Amino acid sequence: MADVTISQLTQGTPIGNNSIPFSTGTSTNRALISALPVDYSSIVNPPSRALLVYEVSSGTNGGVALNNQWVSRPINTIVYNQNNIIKALNTPGTDNIGVRRWWLDPGNYIMEAEGVYFNHINLQCNAMHRIIRGSGGVAASGLSCRCHDVTGASKALTTKVPPTLITVTSYEFFELQYWLSATQGTTADLGYAINSGQPERYAYVYVTKV
């Protein structure tokens, strides 16, 4: 450990149980002083993280979107799940959205998310994502995005839910939702396949238990 120069302290005086050596500005003699309190909890119990995505086979588009309403977005794959912080990933009953709910035990979590939209020719739209919670209400709000096409142009865009601290008090599910002001009702609304041979991914949720 490097020496710490603190000329005001009396040399040779141990203070407290946690000590560090130091030298004064005028002497090479050692003395012991108590170290400042250090929180080692993040080292002993590091945060656990999980990555959830919507993943489909190469060449498969992201799906048909609905407009001017909040709609749950599918999240169907756990990429990694440290210490099993994601307790379940499932869907309520049978619907056209599929697997989308992730479940968490009580605790404090940081969640962020992002998803892809595909804007077809001559289509202008506003877009946003958010995370909702099973107990009711919005857990995390996303950024607003506007896509304004020129004639004959198509483009993709993403909107993000910034990292947000969320407290869970009882076993609870969460969902990622999107809002679009306009769609063209094709399977590429929620992402256009690039057909690279790798699985297509169109949305993700990143969860950290702190």
mmCIF file of N, CA and C in Angstrom, residues 5-105:
data_model
loop_
_atom_site.group_PDB
_atom_site.id
_atom_site.type_symbol
_atom_site.label_atom_id
_atom_site.label_comp_id
_atom_site.label_asym_id
_atom_site.label_seq_id
_atom_site.Cartn_x
_atom_site.Cartn_y
_atom_site.Cartn_z
ATOM 1 N N THR A 5 0.648 10.918 3.010
ATOM 2 C CA THR A 5 1.277 12.017 3.737
ATOM 3 C C THR A 5 0.236 12.841 4.458
ATOM 4 N N ILE A 6 0.251 12.785 5.790
ATOM 5 C CA ILE A 6 -0.670 13.571 6.620
ATOM 6 C C ILE A 6 0.154 14.157 7.754
ATOM 7 N N SER A 7 0.624 15.359 7.602
ATOM 8 C CA SER A 7 1.596 15.925 8.533
ATOM 9 C C SER A 7 1.000 16.261 9.895
ATOM 10 N N GLN A 8 -0.336 16.398 9.983
ATOM 11 C CA GLN A 8 -0.937 16.824 11.245
ATOM 12 C C GLN A 8 -1.003 15.703 12.272
ATOM 13 N N LEU A 9 -0.927 14.439 11.839
ATOM 14 C CA LEU A 9 -1.122 13.339 12.770
ATOM 15 C C LEU A 9 0.148 13.048 13.554
ATOM 16 N N THR A 10 -0.022 12.550 14.785
ATOM 17 C CA THR A 10 1.097 12.181 15.639
ATOM 18 C C THR A 10 1.644 10.838 15.210
ATOM 19 N N GLN A 11 2.953 10.780 15.007
ATOM 20 C CA GLN A 11 3.555 9.547 14.544
ATOM 21 C C GLN A 11 3.492 8.469 15.614
ATOM 22 N N GLY A 12 3.346 7.225 15.146
ATOM 23 C CA GLY A 12 3.425 6.083 16.041
ATOM 24 C C GLY A 12 2.176 5.802 16.826
ATOM 25 N N THR A 13 1.087 6.488 16.533
ATOM 26 C CA THR A 13 -0.142 6.310 17.307
ATOM 27 C C THR A 13 -1.137 5.482 16.523
ATOM 28 N N PRO A 14 -1.407 4.243 16.956
ATOM 29 C CA PRO A 14 -2.444 3.457 16.290
ATOM 30 C C PRO A 14 -3.831 3.939 16.701
ATOM 31 N N ILE A 15 -4.732 4.069 15.747
ATOM 32 C CA ILE A 15 -6.095 4.528 16.025
ATOM 33 C C ILE A 15 -7.046 3.544 15.361
ATOM 34 N N GLY A 16 -7.870 2.883 16.161
ATOM 35 C CA GLY A 16 -8.864 1.978 15.610
ATOM 36 C C GLY A 16 -8.274 0.642 15.214
ATOM 37 N N ASN A 17 -9.162 -0.228 14.735
ATOM 38 C CA ASN A 17 -8.756 -1.574 14.357
ATOM 39 C C ASN A 17 -8.311 -1.666 12.898
ATOM 40 N N ASN A 18 -8.947 -0.871 12.032
ATOM 41 C CA ASN A 18 -8.563 -0.872 10.625
ATOM 42 C C ASN A 18 -7.550 0.240 10.417
ATOM 43 N N SER A 19 -6.329 -0.114 10.077
ATOM 44 C CA SER A 19 -5.255 0.865 10.049
ATOM 45 C C SER A 19 -4.521 0.854 8.729
ATOM 46 N N ILE A 20 -3.942 2.002 8.378
ATOM 47 C CA ILE A 20 -3.083 2.092 7.220
ATOM 48 C C ILE A 20 -1.804 2.803 7.618
ATOM 49 N N PRO A 21 -0.646 2.440 7.029
ATOM 50 C CA PRO A 21 0.593 3.145 7.322
ATOM 51 C C PRO A 21 0.639 4.472 6.592
ATOM 52 N N PHE A 22 1.333 5.458 7.187
ATOM 53 C CA PHE A 22 1.516 6.723 6.498
ATOM 54 C C PHE A 22 2.825 7.337 6.948
ATOM 55 N N SER A 23 3.324 8.262 6.162
ATOM 56 C CA SER A 23 4.513 9.017 6.561
ATOM 57 C C SER A 23 4.167 10.488 6.570
ATOM 58 N N THR A 24 4.763 11.249 7.495
ATOM 59 C CA THR A 24 4.542 12.690 7.520
ATOM 60 C C THR A 24 5.389 13.327 6.443
ATOM 61 N N GLY A 25 5.190 14.624 6.245
ATOM 62 C CA GLY A 25 5.959 15.334 5.247
ATOM 63 C C GLY A 25 7.395 15.575 5.669
ATOM 64 N N THR A 26 7.735 15.343 6.940
ATOM 65 C CA THR A 26 9.082 15.667 7.415
ATOM 66 C C THR A 26 9.838 14.466 7.937
ATOM 67 N N SER A 27 9.221 13.288 7.945
ATOM 68 C CA SER A 27 9.889 12.124 8.516
ATOM 69 C C SER A 27 9.498 10.877 7.766
ATOM 70 N N THR A 28 10.381 9.900 7.750
ATOM 71 C CA THR A 28 10.070 8.615 7.117
ATOM 72 C C THR A 28 9.535 7.614 8.126
ATOM 73 N N ASN A 29 9.444 8.047 9.403
ATOM 74 C CA ASN A 29 8.880 7.150 10.408
ATOM 75 C C ASN A 29 7.435 6.817 10.068
ATOM 76 N N ARG A 30 7.016 5.642 10.500
ATOM 77 C CA ARG A 30 5.653 5.192 10.238
ATOM 78 C C ARG A 30 4.757 5.464 11.429
ATOM 79 N N ALA A 31 3.493 5.624 11.118
ATOM 80 C CA ALA A 31 2.471 5.690 12.156
ATOM 81 C C ALA A 31 1.242 4.973 11.608
ATOM 82 N N LEU A 32 0.319 4.667 12.485
ATOM 83 C CA LEU A 32 -0.894 3.978 12.074
ATOM 84 C C LEU A 32 -2.095 4.864 12.362
ATOM 85 N N ILE A 33 -2.960 4.963 11.365
ATOM 86 C CA ILE A 33 -4.219 5.687 11.561
ATOM 87 C C ILE A 33 -5.333 4.781 11.064
ATOM 88 N N SER A 34 -6.527 5.010 11.563
ATOM 89 C CA SER A 34 -7.662 4.199 11.101
ATOM 90 C C SER A 34 -8.037 4.617 9.686
ATOM 91 N N ALA A 35 -8.353 3.652 8.885
ATOM 92 C CA ALA A 35 -8.778 3.941 7.521
ATOM 93 C C ALA A 35 -10.190 4.495 7.532
ATOM 94 N N LEU A 36 -10.504 5.272 6.503
ATOM 95 C CA LEU A 36 -11.868 5.759 6.366
ATOM 96 C C LEU A 36 -12.796 4.569 6.154
ATOM 97 N N PRO A 37 -14.055 4.669 6.634
ATOM 98 C CA PRO A 37 -14.987 3.557 6.448
ATOM 99 C C PRO A 37 -15.160 3.235 4.960
ATOM 100 N N VAL A 38 -15.110 1.975 4.638
ATOM 101 C CA VAL A 38 -15.258 1.529 3.253
ATOM 102 C C VAL A 38 -16.390 0.513 3.181
ATOM 103 N N ASP A 39 -17.276 0.703 2.207
ATOM 104 C CA ASP A 39 -18.375 -0.232 2.003
ATOM 105 C C ASP A 39 -17.915 -1.311 1.024
ATOM 106 N N TYR A 40 -17.691 -2.520 1.547
ATOM 107 C CA TYR A 40 -17.219 -3.609 0.716
ATOM 108 C C TYR A 40 -18.360 -4.489 0.201
ATOM 109 N N SER A 41 -19.603 -4.059 0.400
ATOM 110 C CA SER A 41 -20.729 -4.918 0.029
ATOM 111 C C SER A 41 -20.762 -5.222 -1.464
ATOM 112 N N SER A 42 -20.325 -4.231 -2.299
ATOM 113 C CA SER A 42 -20.349 -4.451 -3.736
ATOM 114 C C SER A 42 -19.279 -5.434 -4.183
ATOM 115 N N ILE A 43 -18.276 -5.677 -3.295
ATOM 116 C CA ILE A 43 -17.244 -6.656 -3.611
ATOM 117 C C ILE A 43 -17.653 -8.028 -3.096
ATOM 118 N N VAL A 44 -18.136 -8.063 -1.856
ATOM 119 C CA VAL A 44 -18.554 -9.325 -1.258
ATOM 120 C C VAL A 44 -19.815 -9.849 -1.943
ATOM 121 N N ASN A 45 -20.762 -8.952 -2.223
ATOM 122 C CA ASN A 45 -22.005 -9.330 -2.889
ATOM 123 C C ASN A 45 -22.179 -8.478 -4.154
ATOM 124 N N PRO A 46 -21.465 -8.796 -5.230
ATOM 125 C CA PRO A 46 -21.547 -7.973 -6.442
ATOM 126 C C PRO A 46 -22.939 -8.039 -7.049
ATOM 127 N N PRO A 47 -23.335 -6.999 -7.809
ATOM 128 C CA PRO A 47 -24.649 -7.020 -8.452
ATOM 129 C C PRO A 47 -24.790 -8.213 -9.381
ATOM 130 N N SER A 48 -26.006 -8.736 -9.454
ATOM 131 C CA SER A 48 -26.322 -9.814 -10.390
ATOM 132 C C SER A 48 -27.065 -9.223 -11.578
ATOM 133 N N ARG A 49 -26.793 -9.758 -12.764
ATOM 134 C CA ARG A 49 -27.339 -9.181 -13.987
ATOM 135 C C ARG A 49 -28.004 -10.252 -14.842
ATOM 136 N N ALA A 50 -28.959 -9.799 -15.660
ATOM 137 C CA ALA A 50 -29.633 -10.699 -16.592
ATOM 138 C C ALA A 50 -29.930 -9.946 -17.878
ATOM 139 N N LEU A 51 -29.833 -10.652 -18.987
ATOM 140 C CA LEU A 51 -30.171 -10.080 -20.290
ATOM 141 C C LEU A 51 -31.288 -10.907 -20.908
ATOM 142 N N LEU A 52 -32.392 -10.235 -21.250
ATOM 143 C CA LEU A 52 -33.542 -10.849 -21.898
ATOM 144 C C LEU A 52 -33.700 -10.229 -23.280
ATOM 145 N N VAL A 53 -34.062 -11.036 -24.275
ATOM 146 C CA VAL A 53 -34.199 -10.516 -25.631
ATOM 147 C C VAL A 53 -35.418 -11.123 -26.309
ATOM 148 N N TYR A 54 -35.839 -10.463 -27.385
ATOM 149 C CA TYR A 54 -36.762 -11.107 -28.319
ATOM 150 C C TYR A 54 -35.920 -11.596 -29.487
ATOM 151 N N GLU A 55 -35.840 -12.910 -29.621
ATOM 152 C CA GLU A 55 -34.956 -13.527 -30.600
ATOM 153 C C GLU A 55 -35.737 -14.514 -31.451
ATOM 154 N N VAL A 56 -35.540 -14.436 -32.760
ATOM 155 C CA VAL A 56 -36.170 -15.369 -33.695
ATOM 156 C C VAL A 56 -35.109 -15.836 -34.688
ATOM 157 N N SER A 57 -35.433 -16.819 -35.476
ATOM 158 C CA SER A 57 -34.465 -17.391 -36.409
ATOM 159 C C SER A 57 -34.115 -16.399 -37.513
ATOM 160 N N SER A 58 -32.929 -16.588 -38.081
ATOM 161 C CA SER A 58 -32.460 -15.716 -39.159
ATOM 162 C C SER A 58 -33.463 -15.676 -40.302
ATOM 163 N N GLY A 59 -33.737 -14.457 -40.780
ATOM 164 C CA GLY A 59 -34.681 -14.277 -41.868
ATOM 165 C C GLY A 59 -36.109 -14.043 -41.439
ATOM 166 N N THR A 60 -36.377 -14.093 -40.121
ATOM 167 C CA THR A 60 -37.732 -13.870 -39.591
ATOM 168 C C THR A 60 -37.881 -12.429 -39.146
ATOM 169 N N ASN A 61 -38.913 -11.750 -39.621
ATOM 170 C CA ASN A 61 -39.157 -10.366 -39.232
ATOM 171 C C ASN A 61 -39.659 -10.277 -37.788
ATOM 172 N N GLY A 62 -39.701 -9.039 -37.274
ATOM 173 C CA GLY A 62 -40.023 -8.821 -35.867
ATOM 174 C C GLY A 62 -41.490 -8.922 -35.510
ATOM 175 N N GLY A 63 -42.388 -8.793 -36.490
ATOM 176 C CA GLY A 63 -43.813 -8.951 -36.203
ATOM 177 C C GLY A 63 -44.635 -7.728 -36.548
ATOM 178 N N VAL A 64 -45.934 -7.954 -36.658
ATOM 179 C CA VAL A 64 -46.891 -6.883 -36.967
ATOM 180 C C VAL A 64 -47.130 -6.036 -35.721
ATOM 181 N N ALA A 65 -47.158 -4.724 -35.889
ATOM 182 C CA ALA A 65 -47.403 -3.796 -34.778
ATOM 183 C C ALA A 65 -48.807 -3.210 -34.866
ATOM 184 N N LEU A 66 -49.307 -2.765 -33.713
ATOM 185 C CA LEU A 66 -50.554 -2.022 -33.648
ATOM 186 C C LEU A 66 -50.218 -0.556 -33.388
ATOM 187 N N ASN A 67 -51.120 0.327 -33.782
ATOM 188 C CA ASN A 67 -50.812 1.756 -33.643
ATOM 189 C C ASN A 67 -51.761 2.447 -32.671
ATOM 190 N N ASN A 68 -51.256 3.552 -32.106
ATOM 191 C CA ASN A 68 -52.006 4.442 -31.217
ATOM 192 C C ASN A 68 -52.571 3.749 -29.986
ATOM 193 N N GLN A 69 -51.807 2.815 -29.455
ATOM 194 C CA GLN A 69 -52.158 2.157 -28.197
ATOM 195 C C GLN A 69 -50.891 1.507 -27.635
ATOM 196 N N TRP A 70 -50.867 1.319 -26.322
ATOM 197 C CA TRP A 70 -49.748 0.633 -25.704
ATOM 198 C C TRP A 70 -49.937 -0.871 -25.859
ATOM 199 N N VAL A 71 -48.911 -1.531 -26.405
ATOM 200 C CA VAL A 71 -48.979 -2.962 -26.695
ATOM 201 C C VAL A 71 -47.740 -3.640 -26.112
ATOM 202 N N SER A 72 -47.935 -4.771 -25.460
ATOM 203 C CA SER A 72 -46.804 -5.520 -24.923
ATOM 204 C C SER A 72 -45.951 -6.074 -26.053
ATOM 205 N N ARG A 73 -44.658 -6.069 -25.828
ATOM 206 C CA ARG A 73 -43.717 -6.534 -26.842
ATOM 207 C C ARG A 73 -43.135 -7.875 -26.403
ATOM 208 N N PRO A 74 -43.017 -8.843 -27.305
ATOM 209 C CA PRO A 74 -42.507 -10.153 -26.883
ATOM 210 C C PRO A 74 -41.054 -10.096 -26.428
ATOM 211 N N ILE A 75 -40.772 -10.804 -25.351
ATOM 212 C CA ILE A 75 -39.422 -11.049 -24.844
ATOM 213 C C ILE A 75 -39.392 -12.550 -24.550
ATOM 214 N N ASN A 76 -38.651 -13.319 -25.346
ATOM 215 C CA ASN A 76 -38.815 -14.766 -25.287
ATOM 216 C C ASN A 76 -37.561 -15.560 -24.931
ATOM 217 N N THR A 77 -36.436 -14.889 -24.699
ATOM 218 C CA THR A 77 -35.185 -15.614 -24.505
ATOM 219 C C THR A 77 -34.369 -14.995 -23.370
ATOM 220 N N ILE A 78 -33.879 -15.835 -22.457
ATOM 221 C CA ILE A 78 -32.929 -15.405 -21.442
ATOM 222 C C ILE A 78 -31.527 -15.726 -21.958
ATOM 223 N N VAL A 79 -30.734 -14.702 -22.203
ATOM 224 C CA VAL A 79 -29.368 -14.891 -22.700
ATOM 225 C C VAL A 79 -28.453 -15.320 -21.561
ATOM 226 N N TYR A 80 -28.533 -14.610 -20.425
ATOM 227 C CA TYR A 80 -27.860 -15.038 -19.196
ATOM 228 C C TYR A 80 -28.659 -14.522 -18.015
ATOM 229 N N ASN A 81 -28.461 -15.179 -16.868
ATOM 230 C CA ASN A 81 -29.301 -14.901 -15.706
ATOM 231 C C ASN A 81 -28.481 -15.215 -14.447
ATOM 232 N N GLN A 82 -27.635 -14.277 -14.035
ATOM 233 C CA GLN A 82 -26.743 -14.505 -12.902
ATOM 234 C C GLN A 82 -27.541 -14.672 -11.609
ATOM 235 N N ASN A 83 -27.197 -15.700 -10.867
ATOM 236 C CA ASN A 83 -27.840 -15.983 -9.581
ATOM 237 C C ASN A 83 -29.357 -16.107 -9.681
ATOM 238 N N ASN A 84 -29.838 -16.439 -10.876
ATOM 239 C CA ASN A 84 -31.266 -16.707 -11.076
ATOM 240 C C ASN A 84 -32.149 -15.544 -10.624
ATOM 241 N N ILE A 85 -31.749 -14.308 -10.960
ATOM 242 C CA ILE A 85 -32.569 -13.157 -10.533
ATOM 243 C C ILE A 85 -33.880 -13.092 -11.312
ATOM 244 N N ILE A 86 -33.898 -13.603 -12.547
ATOM 245 C CA ILE A 86 -35.156 -13.731 -13.292
ATOM 246 C C ILE A 86 -35.772 -15.061 -12.892
ATOM 247 N N LYS A 87 -36.884 -15.008 -12.190
ATOM 248 C CA LYS A 87 -37.475 -16.219 -11.640
ATOM 249 C C LYS A 87 -38.320 -16.988 -12.653
ATOM 250 N N ALA A 88 -38.849 -16.290 -13.635
ATOM 251 C CA ALA A 88 -39.649 -16.952 -14.664
ATOM 252 C C ALA A 88 -39.753 -16.024 -15.860
ATOM 253 N N LEU A 89 -39.974 -16.612 -17.028
ATOM 254 C CA LEU A 89 -40.221 -15.873 -18.260
ATOM 255 C C LEU A 89 -41.356 -16.591 -18.961
ATOM 256 N N ASN A 90 -42.535 -15.946 -19.026
ATOM 257 C CA ASN A 90 -43.697 -16.663 -19.539
ATOM 258 C C ASN A 90 -44.725 -15.708 -20.121
ATOM 259 N N THR A 91 -45.860 -16.259 -20.505
ATOM 260 C CA THR A 91 -46.954 -15.485 -21.079
ATOM 261 C C THR A 91 -48.246 -15.854 -20.375
ATOM 262 N N PRO A 92 -49.150 -14.900 -20.184
ATOM 263 C CA PRO A 92 -50.435 -15.220 -19.547
ATOM 264 C C PRO A 92 -51.427 -15.792 -20.551
ATOM 265 N N GLY A 93 -51.611 -17.093 -20.518
ATOM 266 C CA GLY A 93 -52.580 -17.696 -21.420
ATOM 267 C C GLY A 93 -52.093 -17.700 -22.857
ATOM 268 N N THR A 94 -53.019 -17.717 -23.787
ATOM 269 C CA THR A 94 -52.699 -17.770 -25.213
ATOM 270 C C THR A 94 -53.140 -16.468 -25.881
ATOM 271 N N ASP A 95 -52.209 -15.796 -26.540
ATOM 272 C CA ASP A 95 -52.544 -14.592 -27.294
ATOM 273 C C ASP A 95 -51.567 -14.463 -28.455
ATOM 274 N N ASN A 96 -51.661 -13.378 -29.198
ATOM 275 C CA ASN A 96 -50.813 -13.223 -30.380
ATOM 276 C C ASN A 96 -49.477 -12.559 -30.062
ATOM 277 N N ILE A 97 -49.210 -12.306 -28.790
ATOM 278 C CA ILE A 97 -47.953 -11.662 -28.414
ATOM 279 C C ILE A 97 -46.920 -12.695 -28.003
ATOM 280 N N GLY A 98 -47.339 -13.706 -27.261
ATOM 281 C CA GLY A 98 -46.421 -14.755 -26.846
ATOM 282 C C GLY A 98 -45.698 -14.418 -25.561
ATOM 283 N N VAL A 99 -44.568 -15.069 -25.341
ATOM 284 C CA VAL A 99 -43.806 -14.904 -24.099
ATOM 285 C C VAL A 99 -43.353 -13.455 -23.959
ATOM 286 N N ARG A 100 -43.617 -12.866 -22.791
ATOM 287 C CA ARG A 100 -43.268 -11.456 -22.627
ATOM 288 C C ARG A 100 -43.063 -11.034 -21.172
ATOM 289 N N ARG A 101 -43.490 -11.802 -20.189
ATOM 290 C CA ARG A 101 -43.410 -11.373 -18.793
ATOM 291 C C ARG A 101 -42.203 -11.976 -18.099
ATOM 292 N N TRP A 102 -41.429 -11.130 -17.418
ATOM 293 C CA TRP A 102 -40.371 -11.649 -16.565
ATOM 294 C C TRP A 102 -40.724 -11.345 -15.109
ATOM 295 N N TRP A 103 -40.401 -12.292 -14.234
ATOM 296 C CA TRP A 103 -40.817 -12.243 -12.837
ATOM 297 C C TRP A 103 -39.613 -12.062 -11.926
ATOM 298 N N LEU A 104 -39.786 -11.226 -10.899
ATOM 299 C CA LEU A 104 -38.704 -10.905 -9.979
ATOM 300 C C LEU A 104 -39.154 -11.072 -8.533
ATOM 301 N N ASP A 105 -38.226 -11.517 -7.689
ATOM 302 C CA ASP A 105 -38.441 -11.531 -6.244
ATOM 303 C C ASP A 105 -38.258 -10.125 -5.686
#
